[in-house]
Amino acid sequence: MAAAAGAVPVPVAGAEAAGPGDEAAGAGPPGPGPGRLARLPLARVKALVKADPDVSLASQEAVFVLARATELFVETIAKDAYVYAQQGKRKTLQRKDLDNAIEAIDEFAFLEGTLD
């Protein structure tokens, strides 16, 4: 089965990582470095969680899940806003692109008015 032109390889759970001699090594989307599962610094996320007076303890698992969910949220809204930047023939996101994505996509309705 041939891959489509321009297709991005998707890692498969349980698949072994490419070795130093493999052609695919270093290919694929940028992600967390070796040994890191989250891009956001977990110590910072934990400090933000502890800043909430209603939170007394936060497990490492909870901090990791919050960090990963934040990363996915930022990635999603950035991709959706980038569509509006492309429509304006730009490669740089602007506030109006985020505003347009928030207004047009129902999942972001809770953000309406937060950038004002």
mmCIF file of C-alpha atoms in Angstrom:
data_model
loop_
_atom_site.group_PDB
_atom_site.id
_atom_site.type_symbol
_atom_site.label_atom_id
_atom_site.label_comp_id
_atom_site.label_asym_id
_atom_site.label_seq_id
_atom_site.Cartn_x
_atom_site.Cartn_y
_atom_site.Cartn_z
ATOM 1 C CA MET A 1 0.000 0.000 0.000
ATOM 2 C CA ALA A 2 1.591 3.282 -1.123
ATOM 3 C CA ALA A 3 1.418 6.423 1.002
ATOM 4 C CA ALA A 4 -0.250 9.517 -0.418
ATOM 5 C CA ALA A 5 2.025 12.319 -1.538
ATOM 6 C CA GLY A 6 2.614 14.788 1.266
ATOM 7 C CA ALA A 7 1.252 12.394 3.897
ATOM 8 C CA VAL A 8 2.732 12.692 7.379
ATOM 9 C CA PRO A 9 3.795 9.391 8.944
ATOM 10 C CA VAL A 10 1.732 8.554 12.025
ATOM 11 C CA PRO A 11 3.414 6.585 14.804
ATOM 12 C CA VAL A 12 1.645 3.339 15.669
ATOM 13 C CA ALA A 13 1.272 2.294 19.284
ATOM 14 C CA GLY A 14 3.625 -0.561 20.042
ATOM 15 C CA ALA A 15 5.784 0.112 16.967
ATOM 16 C CA GLU A 16 9.496 0.266 17.585
ATOM 17 C CA ALA A 17 11.269 3.577 17.135
ATOM 18 C CA ALA A 18 13.522 4.068 14.135
ATOM 19 C CA GLY A 19 17.160 3.279 14.783
ATOM 20 C CA PRO A 20 20.159 5.392 13.790
ATOM 21 C CA GLY A 21 20.507 3.590 10.450
ATOM 22 C CA ASP A 22 16.822 3.860 9.522
ATOM 23 C CA GLU A 23 15.779 6.281 6.814
ATOM 24 C CA ALA A 24 12.779 7.539 8.819
ATOM 25 C CA ALA A 25 14.881 8.654 11.780
ATOM 26 C CA GLY A 26 14.338 12.350 12.395
ATOM 27 C CA ALA A 27 11.359 12.442 10.028
ATOM 28 C CA GLY A 28 7.870 13.297 11.160
ATOM 29 C CA PRO A 29 6.295 16.142 13.049
ATOM 30 C CA PRO A 30 8.292 17.939 15.721
ATOM 31 C CA GLY A 31 7.412 16.747 19.173
ATOM 32 C CA PRO A 32 8.720 16.433 22.669
ATOM 33 C CA GLY A 33 12.363 15.455 22.916
ATOM 34 C CA PRO A 34 13.525 11.949 23.776
ATOM 35 C CA GLY A 35 12.179 10.851 27.115
ATOM 36 C CA ARG A 36 9.704 13.745 27.310
ATOM 37 C CA LEU A 37 6.024 13.111 26.884
ATOM 38 C CA ALA A 38 4.925 16.721 27.388
ATOM 39 C CA ARG A 39 6.241 19.926 25.829
ATOM 40 C CA LEU A 40 5.139 22.225 28.643
ATOM 41 C CA PRO A 41 7.381 22.267 31.717
ATOM 42 C CA LEU A 42 5.589 20.177 34.319
ATOM 43 C CA ALA A 43 7.061 22.178 37.202
ATOM 44 C CA ARG A 44 5.430 25.344 35.781
ATOM 45 C CA VAL A 45 2.104 23.575 35.326
ATOM 46 C CA LYS A 46 2.284 22.277 38.892
ATOM 47 C CA ALA A 47 3.035 25.797 40.160
ATOM 48 C CA LEU A 48 -0.026 27.107 38.299
ATOM 49 C CA VAL A 49 -2.187 24.350 39.774
ATOM 50 C CA LYS A 50 -0.908 25.087 43.280
ATOM 51 C CA ALA A 51 -1.675 28.791 42.779
ATOM 52 C CA ASP A 52 -5.372 27.875 42.950
ATOM 53 C CA PRO A 53 -6.460 28.200 46.608
ATOM 54 C CA ASP A 54 -8.994 25.377 46.123
ATOM 55 C CA VAL A 55 -6.227 22.882 45.274
ATOM 56 C CA SER A 56 -4.156 21.462 48.114
ATOM 57 C CA LEU A 57 -2.430 18.536 46.366
ATOM 58 C CA ALA A 58 -1.898 17.565 42.745
ATOM 59 C CA SER A 59 -0.412 14.235 41.695
ATOM 60 C CA GLN A 60 2.218 14.045 38.981
ATOM 61 C CA GLU A 61 -0.302 12.183 36.813
ATOM 62 C CA ALA A 62 -2.845 14.994 37.196
ATOM 63 C CA VAL A 63 -0.221 17.611 36.354
ATOM 64 C CA PHE A 64 0.831 15.628 33.278
ATOM 65 C CA VAL A 65 -2.761 15.238 32.076
ATOM 66 C CA LEU A 66 -3.374 18.972 32.498
ATOM 67 C CA ALA A 67 -0.177 19.796 30.599
ATOM 68 C CA ARG A 68 -1.022 17.411 27.765
ATOM 69 C CA ALA A 69 -4.628 18.649 27.537
ATOM 70 C CA THR A 70 -3.344 22.236 27.381
ATOM 71 C CA GLU A 71 -0.953 21.321 24.580
ATOM 72 C CA LEU A 72 -3.729 19.664 22.585
ATOM 73 C CA PHE A 73 -6.058 22.626 23.135
ATOM 74 C CA VAL A 74 -3.434 25.155 22.001
ATOM 75 C CA GLU A 75 -2.600 23.004 18.976
ATOM 76 C CA THR A 76 -6.273 22.725 18.001
ATOM 77 C CA ILE A 77 -7.119 26.403 18.309
ATOM 78 C CA ALA A 78 -3.887 27.389 16.535
ATOM 79 C CA LYS A 79 -4.649 25.086 13.597
ATOM 80 C CA ASP A 80 -8.199 26.389 13.349
ATOM 81 C CA ALA A 81 -7.031 30.009 13.555
ATOM 82 C CA TYR A 82 -4.353 29.331 10.930
ATOM 83 C CA VAL A 83 -7.092 28.517 8.431
ATOM 84 C CA TYR A 84 -8.291 32.114 8.773
ATOM 85 C CA ALA A 85 -4.730 33.416 8.404
ATOM 86 C CA GLN A 86 -4.381 31.426 5.170
ATOM 87 C CA GLN A 87 -7.654 32.879 3.885
ATOM 88 C CA GLY A 88 -6.069 36.304 4.396
ATOM 89 C CA LYS A 89 -2.983 35.067 2.511
ATOM 90 C CA ARG A 90 -0.830 35.288 5.647
ATOM 91 C CA LYS A 91 1.381 32.800 7.454
ATOM 92 C CA THR A 92 1.381 34.615 10.776
ATOM 93 C CA LEU A 93 -1.516 34.264 13.185
ATOM 94 C CA GLN A 94 -3.112 37.490 14.315
ATOM 95 C CA ARG A 95 -5.607 38.164 17.047
ATOM 96 C CA LYS A 96 -8.385 38.508 14.464
ATOM 97 C CA ASP A 97 -7.669 34.927 13.333
ATOM 98 C CA LEU A 98 -8.212 33.664 16.878
ATOM 99 C CA ASP A 99 -11.352 35.808 17.148
ATOM 100 C CA ASN A 100 -12.673 34.331 13.889
ATOM 101 C CA ALA A 101 -11.949 30.759 15.011
ATOM 102 C CA ILE A 102 -13.614 31.343 18.384
ATOM 103 C CA GLU A 103 -16.671 32.864 16.732
ATOM 104 C CA ALA A 104 -17.019 30.228 14.002
ATOM 105 C CA ILE A 105 -16.335 26.996 15.910
ATOM 106 C CA ASP A 106 -18.865 25.850 18.490
ATOM 107 C CA GLU A 107 -16.260 24.080 20.651
ATOM 108 C CA PHE A 108 -14.660 27.465 21.373
ATOM 109 C CA ALA A 109 -17.914 29.207 22.337
ATOM 110 C CA PHE A 110 -16.792 29.309 26.003
ATOM 111 C CA LEU A 111 -13.952 31.642 24.935
ATOM 112 C CA GLU A 112 -16.199 34.301 23.397
ATOM 113 C CA GLY A 113 -15.380 37.690 24.901
ATOM 114 C CA THR A 114 -12.210 36.516 26.681
ATOM 115 C CA LEU A 115 -9.851 38.360 24.316
ATOM 116 C CA ASP A 116 -11.642 41.700 24.748
#
